[in-house]
Coordinates of C-alpha atoms in Angstrom, one line a residue:
Chain A
M1 CA 0.0 0.2 -0.1
D2 CA 1.3 3.9 -0.4
S3 CA 0.9 6.3 2.3
M4 CA -1.6 8.2 0.6
K5 CA -4.2 6.2 -1.4
K6 CA -7.8 6.8 -2.6
G7 CA -8.3 9.6 0.0
W8 CA -6.5 7.6 3.1
F9 CA -3.1 8.2 4.6
S10 CA -1.9 5.0 5.9
E11 CA 1.3 5.2 8.5
F12 CA 3.9 2.5 7.6
G13 CA 7.2 2.3 9.4
Q14 CA 10.4 0.2 9.9
L15 CA 9.5 0.0 13.9
W16 CA 5.9 -1.7 13.0
P17 CA 6.2 -4.0 10.3
G18 CA 3.5 -6.1 9.2
Q19 CA 0.8 -3.4 10.7
T20 CA -0.7 0.2 9.7
F21 CA -3.0 2.7 11.2
S22 CA -5.0 4.8 8.3
L23 CA -7.0 8.1 8.6
E24 CA -9.5 9.1 6.0
C25 CA -8.1 12.6 4.5
E26 CA -10.1 15.4 3.3
E27 CA -7.5 17.8 2.1
V28 CA -4.1 17.9 2.3
L29 CA -2.9 21.5 4.0
F30 CA 0.8 21.4 3.8
Q31 CA 3.3 19.4 2.4
G32 CA 7.2 20.1 2.9
K33 CA 10.6 19.4 3.0
S34 CA 12.8 20.8 5.8
P35 CA 16.5 20.0 6.3
Y36 CA 15.5 17.2 8.5
Q37 CA 12.4 15.5 7.6
E38 CA 9.2 15.4 5.4
V39 CA 6.5 17.4 7.1
L40 CA 2.9 16.7 6.1
A41 CA -0.6 18.1 7.6
F42 CA -3.8 17.2 6.4
R43 CA -7.5 17.6 7.6
S44 CA -9.1 14.1 8.4
K45 CA -12.3 13.1 8.3
T46 CA -12.8 12.1 11.9
Y47 CA -9.5 13.2 13.9
G48 CA -9.5 16.6 12.8
N49 CA -6.2 18.1 11.8
V50 CA -3.1 15.8 11.7
L51 CA 0.7 16.4 11.6
V52 CA 2.8 13.8 10.2
L53 CA 6.8 13.9 10.0
D54 CA 8.4 11.3 7.7
G55 CA 5.3 9.4 7.3
V56 CA 4.7 9.0 11.1
I57 CA 1.9 10.4 13.0
Q58 CA 2.7 12.9 15.6
A59 CA -0.6 14.5 16.7
T60 CA -4.1 14.8 15.7
D61 CA -6.8 17.3 17.0
R62 CA -8.6 14.9 18.3
D63 CA -6.5 12.9 20.7
E64 CA -3.4 14.9 20.9
F65 CA -4.7 15.7 24.7
A66 CA -3.6 12.1 25.9
Y67 CA 0.0 12.4 24.9
Q68 CA 0.7 16.1 25.8
E69 CA -1.2 15.8 29.4
M70 CA 0.3 12.7 30.2
F71 CA 3.8 13.4 29.0
A72 CA 3.7 16.7 30.9
H73 CA 1.9 15.9 34.3
L74 CA 3.3 12.4 35.0
A75 CA 6.9 14.3 34.6
L76 CA 5.8 17.7 36.3
C77 CA 3.6 16.3 39.2
S78 CA 6.5 14.0 40.0
H79 CA 8.7 16.7 41.0
P80 CA 7.8 18.4 44.5
D81 CA 8.6 22.3 43.2
P82 CA 9.6 22.4 39.5
K83 CA 11.0 25.7 38.5
K84 CA 12.9 25.4 35.8
V85 CA 11.7 23.1 33.0
L86 CA 13.3 22.1 29.5
V87 CA 11.7 20.7 26.5
I88 CA 13.8 18.8 24.0
G89 CA 11.9 18.8 20.6
G90 CA 8.2 19.2 21.0
G91 CA 7.8 21.7 18.2
D92 CA 4.3 21.5 17.8
G93 CA 3.8 23.5 21.2
G94 CA 1.5 20.8 22.7
I95 CA 3.8 20.0 25.6
L96 CA 4.3 23.8 26.5
R97 CA 0.8 24.1 26.7
E98 CA 0.3 21.5 29.1
I99 CA 3.5 22.8 31.2
A100 CA 1.9 26.3 31.6
K101 CA -0.6 24.9 33.9
H102 CA 1.9 24.3 36.6
Q103 CA 1.8 27.8 38.3
C104 CA 5.4 27.4 40.1
V105 CA 7.3 26.7 36.9
E106 CA 9.1 30.1 36.3
E107 CA 11.3 29.3 33.1
I108 CA 10.4 27.0 30.0
T109 CA 13.0 26.4 27.4
I110 CA 12.3 24.5 24.4
C111 CA 15.0 23.5 22.3
E112 CA 13.5 22.2 18.6
I113 CA 15.8 22.0 15.8
D114 CA 13.1 22.1 12.7
Q115 CA 11.4 25.5 11.9
M116 CA 9.0 23.9 9.4
V117 CA 7.4 21.9 12.5
I118 CA 6.9 24.9 14.7
D119 CA 5.2 26.9 11.6
T120 CA 2.9 24.0 10.3
A121 CA 1.6 23.6 13.8
K122 CA 1.1 27.1 14.6
K123 CA -0.9 27.3 10.9
F124 CA -2.7 24.1 11.3
L125 CA -2.6 23.0 14.8
P126 CA -3.2 26.2 16.4
E127 CA -4.7 24.3 20.1
M128 CA -1.5 23.0 20.6
A129 CA 0.9 25.9 19.1
K130 CA -0.8 28.3 21.5
G131 CA 1.7 26.8 24.0
F132 CA 4.2 29.0 22.6
D133 CA 2.5 32.0 23.7
D134 CA 3.0 31.4 27.3
P135 CA 5.7 34.4 28.5
R136 CA 7.6 31.8 30.7
V137 CA 8.4 30.1 27.1
T138 CA 12.1 30.8 25.5
L139 CA 12.7 29.2 22.2
F140 CA 16.0 28.1 21.2
M141 CA 16.4 27.2 17.5
G142 CA 18.8 24.1 17.2
D143 CA 20.0 20.4 18.2
G144 CA 19.0 19.2 21.6
C145 CA 22.1 17.3 22.1
A146 CA 24.4 20.2 21.6
Y147 CA 22.3 22.4 23.5
L148 CA 22.2 20.0 26.4
E149 CA 26.0 19.5 26.5
Q150 CA 26.6 22.9 27.7
K151 CA 23.9 22.7 30.8
K152 CA 25.2 21.5 34.1
N153 CA 22.8 21.5 37.3
E154 CA 20.5 23.7 35.9
Y155 CA 16.8 22.1 35.4
D156 CA 14.2 20.4 37.2
V157 CA 12.6 18.8 34.9
I158 CA 13.5 17.9 31.1
I159 CA 10.9 16.4 28.7
V160 CA 12.4 14.6 25.9
D161 CA 9.4 14.9 23.2
S162 CA 10.9 13.0 20.1
S163 CA 10.3 11.4 17.1
D164 CA 11.1 7.6 17.2
P165 CA 14.7 6.4 16.9
V166 CA 14.6 5.4 13.3
D167 CA 18.3 4.6 11.6
G168 CA 19.5 8.1 10.6
G169 CA 16.5 10.0 11.6
P170 CA 16.9 13.4 13.6
A171 CA 16.2 11.5 16.9
E172 CA 18.4 8.5 16.6
T173 CA 20.8 9.9 19.2
L174 CA 18.4 10.5 21.6
Y175 CA 17.9 6.9 22.4
A176 CA 21.5 6.3 23.5
A177 CA 23.9 6.2 26.9
P178 CA 25.4 9.3 26.2
F179 CA 22.3 11.3 25.7
Y180 CA 21.3 10.0 29.1
R181 CA 24.3 11.1 30.8
H182 CA 24.2 14.8 29.5
L183 CA 20.4 15.0 30.7
K184 CA 21.6 13.8 34.2
E185 CA 24.2 16.6 34.2
A186 CA 21.7 19.1 33.2
L187 CA 19.8 18.3 36.2
R188 CA 19.6 20.3 39.4
P189 CA 19.3 17.5 42.6
G190 CA 16.3 15.9 42.7
G191 CA 15.6 16.9 39.2
L192 CA 14.3 14.0 36.8
V193 CA 14.1 13.4 33.1
C194 CA 10.8 12.1 31.1
T195 CA 11.4 10.9 27.7
Q196 CA 9.2 9.3 24.9
A197 CA 9.6 5.8 25.2
E198 CA 7.8 3.8 22.3
C199 CA 5.4 1.1 22.8
Q200 CA 5.3 -1.9 25.1
W201 CA 3.8 -4.2 22.5
I202 CA 6.1 -3.7 19.4
H203 CA 9.4 -2.2 21.0
L204 CA 10.4 -4.3 24.5
N205 CA 13.7 -4.4 23.1
I206 CA 14.0 -0.6 22.9
I207 CA 12.6 0.1 26.3
A208 CA 14.5 -2.8 28.0
E209 CA 17.5 -1.3 26.8
L210 CA 16.7 2.4 27.8
I211 CA 16.0 1.0 31.3
R212 CA 19.3 -0.9 31.4
F213 CA 21.6 1.7 30.6
S214 CA 19.3 4.9 32.3
R215 CA 19.6 2.5 35.7
N216 CA 23.1 3.0 36.0
L217 CA 22.8 6.7 36.2
F218 CA 19.3 7.7 37.9
S219 CA 18.1 6.5 41.4
H220 CA 14.9 5.4 39.6
V221 CA 13.6 4.8 36.3
E222 CA 10.0 3.5 35.7
Y223 CA 8.4 2.9 32.7
A224 CA 4.7 4.9 32.3
Y225 CA 1.9 4.8 29.4
T226 CA -1.0 6.4 28.0
T227 CA -3.6 5.2 25.6
I228 CA -4.0 7.3 22.4
P229 CA -5.7 6.1 19.2
S230 CA -3.4 7.5 16.6
Y231 CA -0.1 6.1 17.7
P232 CA 1.0 2.7 16.5
C233 CA -1.1 -0.3 18.5
G234 CA -3.3 2.8 20.4
Q235 CA -0.7 3.5 23.1
I236 CA 2.7 5.2 23.8
G237 CA 5.2 4.9 26.7
F238 CA 7.6 7.3 29.0
L239 CA 10.5 6.8 30.6
L240 CA 10.6 8.5 34.0
A241 CA 14.5 8.8 35.3
S242 CA 14.8 10.5 38.6
T243 CA 17.7 11.5 40.6
G244 CA 15.4 12.0 43.7
D245 CA 12.3 9.8 44.7
S246 CA 10.2 7.2 42.5
C247 CA 7.8 8.9 40.1
K248 CA 4.8 6.5 40.5
T249 CA 3.2 8.7 42.7
P250 CA 2.6 12.2 42.2
K251 CA 4.3 14.8 44.4
R252 CA 1.5 17.4 43.7
T253 CA -1.8 18.0 42.2
I254 CA -2.9 20.3 39.4
D255 CA -6.6 21.9 38.7
E256 CA -8.0 18.7 37.1
S257 CA -10.8 20.6 35.6
L258 CA -8.5 21.9 32.9
N259 CA -7.3 18.2 31.8
K260 CA -9.2 16.0 29.5
Y261 CA -7.0 12.7 30.3
Y262 CA -4.7 13.1 33.0
N263 CA -5.9 12.6 36.5
E264 CA -4.4 11.8 39.9
E265 CA -5.5 8.2 39.7
I266 CA -4.1 7.8 36.1
H267 CA -0.8 9.0 37.4
N268 CA -0.6 6.0 39.5
A269 CA -2.4 3.6 37.0
S270 CA 0.0 4.5 33.9
F271 CA 2.8 2.9 35.6
V272 CA 0.8 -0.8 36.3
L273 CA 2.2 -3.1 33.4
P274 CA 0.9 -6.3 32.1
S275 CA 2.8 -9.2 33.2
F276 CA 4.6 -9.8 30.0
V277 CA 5.8 -6.1 29.9
R278 CA 6.9 -6.3 33.2
R279 CA 9.1 -9.6 32.8
A280 CA 10.9 -8.1 30.2
I281 CA 11.8 -4.8 31.2
Y282 CA 12.2 -5.5 34.8
K283 CA 13.8 -8.9 34.3
D284 CA 16.5 -8.3 37.0
E285 CA 14.2 -7.6 39.9
N286 CA 11.7 -9.9 41.5
S287 CA 8.6 -7.4 41.4
Q288 CA 7.9 -4.0 40.3
Chain B
M1 CA -9.9 1.2 0.4
D2 CA -11.1 -2.8 0.0
S3 CA -10.9 -4.7 3.0
M4 CA -8.2 -7.1 1.0
K5 CA -5.6 -5.5 -1.2
K6 CA -2.5 -5.9 -2.5
G7 CA -1.8 -8.5 0.3
W8 CA -3.0 -6.2 3.2
F9 CA -6.3 -6.8 5.2
S10 CA -8.1 -3.7 6.3
E11 CA -10.6 -3.6 8.9
F12 CA -13.5 -1.0 8.0
G13 CA -16.5 -0.5 10.4
Q14 CA -19.4 1.5 10.7
L15 CA -18.5 1.7 14.4
W16 CA -15.2 3.5 13.8
P17 CA -15.5 5.9 10.7
G18 CA -12.4 7.4 9.1
Q19 CA -10.1 5.1 10.5
T20 CA -8.7 1.6 9.9
F21 CA -6.2 -0.8 10.9
S22 CA -4.5 -3.0 8.5
L23 CA -2.3 -6.2 9.0
E24 CA 0.0 -7.5 6.1
C25 CA -1.3 -11.0 4.9
E26 CA 0.6 -13.9 3.8
E27 CA -2.1 -16.4 3.3
V28 CA -6.0 -16.8 3.4
L29 CA -6.5 -19.8 5.3
F30 CA -10.5 -20.2 5.3
Q31 CA -13.3 -17.9 4.0
G32 CA -16.9 -18.8 4.4
K33 CA -20.4 -17.8 4.9
S34 CA -22.4 -19.2 8.0
P35 CA -25.8 -18.7 8.4
Y36 CA -24.9 -15.4 10.7
Q37 CA -21.6 -14.0 9.5
E38 CA -18.8 -14.1 7.0
V39 CA -16.1 -16.0 8.5
L40 CA -12.3 -15.3 7.3
A41 CA -9.0 -16.8 8.8
F42 CA -5.8 -15.6 7.7
R43 CA -1.9 -15.9 8.1
S44 CA -0.7 -12.3 9.1
K45 CA 3.0 -11.4 8.7
T46 CA 3.5 -10.2 12.2
Y47 CA 0.5 -11.2 14.2
G48 CA 0.1 -14.9 13.6
N49 CA -3.3 -16.3 12.7
V50 CA -6.1 -13.9 12.4
L51 CA -10.1 -14.7 12.9
V52 CA -12.4 -12.4 11.3
L53 CA -16.1 -11.9 11.6
D54 CA -18.1 -9.8 9.1
G55 CA -14.8 -7.8 8.5
V56 CA -14.0 -7.3 11.9
I57 CA -10.7 -8.9 13.8
Q58 CA -11.8 -10.9 16.5
A59 CA -8.8 -12.5 17.8
T60 CA -4.8 -12.7 16.5
D61 CA -2.2 -15.1 17.9
R62 CA -0.2 -12.3 19.1
D63 CA -2.2 -10.4 21.5
E64 CA -5.7 -12.4 21.8
F65 CA -4.2 -13.2 25.4
A66 CA -4.8 -9.6 26.6
Y67 CA -8.3 -9.8 25.8
Q68 CA -9.2 -13.0 27.0
E69 CA -7.0 -13.0 30.4
M70 CA -8.5 -9.4 31.1
F71 CA -12.2 -10.4 30.5
A72 CA -11.8 -13.7 32.3
H73 CA -9.7 -12.7 35.4
L74 CA -11.5 -9.3 35.9
A75 CA -15.1 -11.5 36.2
L76 CA -13.8 -14.4 38.0
C77 CA -11.4 -12.8 40.3
S78 CA -14.2 -10.1 41.5
H79 CA -16.1 -13.1 42.6
P80 CA -15.2 -14.7 45.9
D81 CA -15.8 -18.2 45.0
P82 CA -17.4 -18.8 41.4
K83 CA -18.6 -22.7 40.7
K84 CA -20.9 -22.2 38.0
V85 CA -19.9 -20.1 34.9
L86 CA -21.8 -19.3 31.5
V87 CA -20.2 -18.2 28.4
I88 CA -22.3 -16.4 26.1
G89 CA -20.5 -16.3 22.5
G90 CA -17.1 -16.7 22.6
G91 CA -17.1 -19.7 20.2
D92 CA -13.1 -19.4 19.5
G93 CA -12.6 -20.8 22.9
G94 CA -10.2 -18.0 24.3
I95 CA -12.3 -17.3 27.5
L96 CA -12.7 -21.0 28.3
R97 CA -9.0 -21.6 28.3
E98 CA -8.7 -18.9 31.3
I99 CA -11.7 -19.6 33.1
A100 CA -10.2 -23.2 33.6
K101 CA -7.4 -21.8 35.2
H102 CA -9.6 -21.2 38.1
Q103 CA -9.5 -24.4 40.2
C104 CA -13.0 -23.4 42.2
V105 CA -15.0 -23.5 39.2
E106 CA -17.3 -26.8 38.7
E107 CA -19.2 -26.1 35.6
I108 CA -18.5 -24.2 32.8
T109 CA -21.6 -23.8 29.9
I110 CA -20.8 -21.9 26.5
C111 CA -23.7 -20.9 24.6
E112 CA -22.5 -20.1 21.2
I113 CA -24.8 -19.8 18.1
D114 CA -22.5 -20.3 15.2
Q115 CA -20.5 -23.6 14.6
M116 CA -18.5 -22.3 11.9
V117 CA -16.6 -20.0 14.4
I118 CA -15.7 -23.0 16.7
D119 CA -14.6 -25.0 13.8
T120 CA -12.5 -22.1 12.1
A121 CA -10.8 -21.9 15.7
K122 CA -10.0 -25.3 16.3
K123 CA -8.4 -25.6 13.0
F124 CA -6.2 -22.3 12.5
L125 CA -6.5 -21.0 16.3
P126 CA -5.8 -24.0 18.2
E127 CA -3.9 -22.2 21.5
M128 CA -7.4 -20.7 21.6
A129 CA -9.8 -23.4 20.9
K130 CA -8.0 -25.7 23.3
G131 CA -10.4 -23.9 26.1
F132 CA -13.1 -26.3 24.6
D133 CA -10.9 -29.2 26.0
D134 CA -11.5 -29.0 29.7
P135 CA -13.7 -31.6 31.2
R136 CA -15.8 -28.9 33.0
V137 CA -16.9 -27.3 29.5
T138 CA -20.6 -27.9 28.1
L139 CA -21.2 -26.5 24.7
F140 CA -24.5 -25.4 23.9
M141 CA -25.3 -24.4 20.1
G142 CA -27.7 -22.0 20.0
D143 CA -29.1 -18.4 20.7
G144 CA -27.6 -16.8 23.9
C145 CA -30.6 -14.9 24.6
A146 CA -33.1 -17.7 24.1
Y147 CA -30.8 -20.1 26.6
L148 CA -30.6 -17.1 28.7
E149 CA -34.3 -16.5 29.4
Q150 CA -35.0 -20.0 30.5
K151 CA -32.4 -19.9 33.4
K152 CA -33.1 -18.3 37.0
N153 CA -30.9 -18.1 39.9
E154 CA -28.4 -20.5 38.2
Y155 CA -24.8 -18.9 37.7
D156 CA -22.0 -17.1 39.6
V157 CA -20.9 -15.4 36.7
I158 CA -21.8 -14.9 33.5
I159 CA -19.3 -13.8 30.5
V160 CA -20.7 -12.0 27.5
D161 CA -18.1 -12.4 24.6
S162 CA -19.9 -10.8 21.8
S163 CA -19.3 -9.1 18.7
D164 CA -19.9 -5.5 18.2
P165 CA -23.9 -3.9 18.3
V166 CA -23.8 -3.6 14.2
D167 CA -27.8 -3.1 13.1
G168 CA -28.9 -6.5 12.2
G169 CA -26.0 -8.2 12.9
P170 CA -25.9 -11.2 15.4
A171 CA -24.9 -9.4 18.5
E172 CA -27.3 -6.2 18.4
T173 CA -29.7 -7.5 20.8
L174 CA -27.0 -8.3 23.5
Y175 CA -26.6 -4.2 24.4
A176 CA -30.2 -3.5 24.9
A177 CA -31.8 -3.6 28.7
P178 CA -34.2 -6.4 28.4
F179 CA -30.8 -8.5 27.9
Y180 CA -29.6 -7.3 31.1
R181 CA -32.5 -8.2 33.0
H182 CA -32.4 -11.8 31.5
L183 CA -28.6 -11.7 32.9
K184 CA -29.3 -10.4 36.1
E185 CA -32.3 -13.0 36.4
A186 CA -29.8 -15.9 35.4
L187 CA -27.5 -14.9 38.6
R188 CA -27.3 -16.3 42.1
P189 CA -27.0 -14.0 44.8
G190 CA -23.6 -12.3 44.9
G191 CA -23.4 -13.0 41.2
L192 CA -22.1 -10.7 38.7
V193 CA -21.8 -10.3 34.8
C194 CA -18.9 -9.1 32.5
T195 CA -19.7 -7.7 29.2
Q196 CA -17.7 -6.7 26.1
A197 CA -18.4 -3.1 26.3
E198 CA -16.5 -1.1 23.1
C199 CA -14.0 1.3 23.3
Q200 CA -13.6 4.4 25.5
W201 CA -12.1 6.7 22.7
I202 CA -14.8 5.8 19.9
H203 CA -18.2 4.6 21.7
L204 CA -18.9 6.5 24.7
N205 CA -22.4 7.0 23.8
I206 CA -22.6 3.2 23.8
I207 CA -21.1 2.6 27.1
A208 CA -22.9 5.8 28.8
E209 CA -26.1 4.2 27.7
L210 CA -25.2 0.4 28.9
I211 CA -24.3 1.8 32.3
R212 CA -27.6 4.1 32.7
F213 CA -30.1 1.4 32.1
S214 CA -28.3 -1.6 33.9
R215 CA -27.5 0.7 37.1
N216 CA -31.3 0.5 37.5
L217 CA -30.8 -3.3 37.9
F218 CA -27.3 -3.8 39.8
S219 CA -25.7 -2.7 42.8
H220 CA -22.5 -2.1 41.0
V221 CA -22.0 -1.1 37.4
E222 CA -18.4 -0.6 36.6
Y223 CA -16.0 -0.1 33.5
A224 CA -12.7 -1.3 33.1
Y225 CA -10.5 -1.7 29.5
T226 CA -7.5 -3.7 28.7
T227 CA -5.1 -2.7 25.7
I228 CA -4.8 -4.9 22.6
P229 CA -3.5 -3.4 19.6
S230 CA -5.6 -5.6 17.0
Y231 CA -8.6 -4.0 18.4
P232 CA -10.1 -0.5 17.3
C233 CA -8.1 2.4 18.8
G234 CA -5.8 -0.4 20.6
Q235 CA -8.3 -1.1 23.3
I236 CA -11.6 -2.7 24.5
G237 CA -13.7 -2.0 27.5
F238 CA -15.8 -4.8 29.8
L239 CA -18.9 -3.7 31.7
L240 CA -18.6 -5.3 35.4
A241 CA -22.4 -5.3 36.7
S242 CA -22.6 -7.1 40.1
T243 CA -25.5 -8.0 42.5
G244 CA -22.9 -8.1 45.0
D245 CA -19.9 -6.0 46.1
S246 CA -17.6 -3.6 43.6
C247 CA -15.8 -5.6 41.1
K248 CA -12.9 -2.9 41.2
T249 CA -10.5 -4.9 43.4
P250 CA -10.1 -8.5 43.3
K251 CA -11.5 -10.9 45.8
R252 CA -9.2 -13.8 45.0
T253 CA -5.9 -14.2 43.3
I254 CA -4.8 -16.9 40.5
D255 CA -1.4 -18.1 39.9
E256 CA 0.1 -15.2 38.0
S257 CA 2.8 -17.4 36.5
L258 CA 0.4 -18.8 34.0
N259 CA -0.8 -15.1 32.7
K260 CA 0.8 -12.8 30.0
Y261 CA -1.5 -9.8 30.7
Y262 CA -3.6 -10.1 33.8
N263 CA -2.2 -9.5 37.4
E264 CA -3.5 -8.1 40.4
E265 CA -2.2 -4.6 40.2
I266 CA -3.5 -4.3 36.7
H267 CA -7.2 -5.4 37.7
N268 CA -7.6 -2.3 40.0
A269 CA -5.7 -0.1 37.4
S270 CA -8.1 -1.0 34.6
F271 CA -10.9 0.5 36.0
V272 CA -8.9 4.0 36.3
L273 CA -10.3 6.0 33.7
P274 CA -8.9 9.2 31.4
S275 CA -10.8 12.1 32.7
F276 CA -12.8 13.0 29.8
V277 CA -14.5 9.2 30.0
R278 CA -15.4 9.7 33.9
R279 CA -17.0 12.9 32.9
A280 CA -19.2 11.1 30.0
I281 CA -19.9 7.9 31.6
Y282 CA -20.3 8.7 35.3
K283 CA -21.8 11.8 34.6
D284 CA -24.5 11.7 37.8
E285 CA -21.6 11.2 40.2
N286 CA -19.4 13.5 41.9
S287 CA -16.5 11.2 41.5
Q288 CA -15.8 7.3 40.5

């Protein structure tokens, strides 16, 4: 099958062979090629506007809140008092919108490599891109790894909102041990990182490897997930790596009336994994 | 798109407009038309053998355990001592396989309408169909509603493993109040039913209606879900309706080493819902 055929967009990827999710497309809104990736936006029949990078769905109007809310609030509610937050990637702005719900945060820096992602989101996914409007936000255009290497003992929370670790893609280096060492060094005492950590149904090998090497660096490394229909297998996970306490129980609450997905109970529940996942990724422990 | 094209099977359904999940097909194993529905089995590239009824994926070798384990154990572990269990539908045998893990169960009756489903599962999904081999199992071929109407005060647990409530399809009557009245009358004191209850991302209206009318009949009505990649949006839900206590906490444990998905912690977590779902289906309550 082709990725756009008879009015349907189909998502093919080397990380999910033999399966694909498709959305009916009503209008292609934008197609371009940046120095880093192919950027596509289209209006779907039932999921609103859709942002696609290198053929992979990044966000749809209909379900993006599940990803943005869980990613941001799992991270920020696990820290007792986050003041300085760094986002690497996340150029669509959705994570910024959620971080801005935390009154205690004083500075939000976002490091995005691709201007075309920001411009496309601002034009076609304004409900996400409005995250850039918060006065606490500073945008740094450039490579997240290079930015991070200069930062020591600076952030309370770092969120790595990256695309998948495709060979030769812009996110490949973000799934390797050297990057996690830089993440740790950029944290203040008690700080934590939360990274996009793929799907437990199809990427157990990636997840197990992330956990293996990050456990040598952090005091707690834990995997959580959210459901989200437009991602492969209908879900995606997050790795929470903390220099302080476990992240499984929130340290703070936020005004839950603002949220559509995240609540205090689902914070706890999102760390509870099916038995086959536990065995594969926490295999060195008796229980988790 | 057609449902089988260029070696891919795509699942189209009136209950999930504008989206479809596809699996790469290596060989069609069986295609037939029973008096009730179209039956298809094929060998997929990455999900093993797949059973399809009326164009909708029912089970794949790769992920069926998530559905069967969660469905059976959420129900049976919520009852303190289940002895007589009835399964309506479930002709693939997977639910039977899981019920058989409960030593306390003395009789398992299954009421399936379509012999072609049983025969196809026995031939092409033997790991599920082996559930029929347990000596406690009795098979009744026929209509589940008609069977149920004759039964009063008989079962500890009833599991309704049906297909979707498609207009004119074999499962349409299973999503209506009269059927739930018969379910209640067939239960012994303290008994409970667990029914296939669709997906919280796309069927909130169906779920809310099921809860509305069943709350007039049962002392506790609660919604839980499991993730499963080959179902629409990557998940499916269950309605637990009890004449006794809440089902949110298991009353018993089983040998978890036999399971790939279900464990005691995920029993509890599976009832924790995203905020948008809580608000839609438990709207008459302050919290759930």
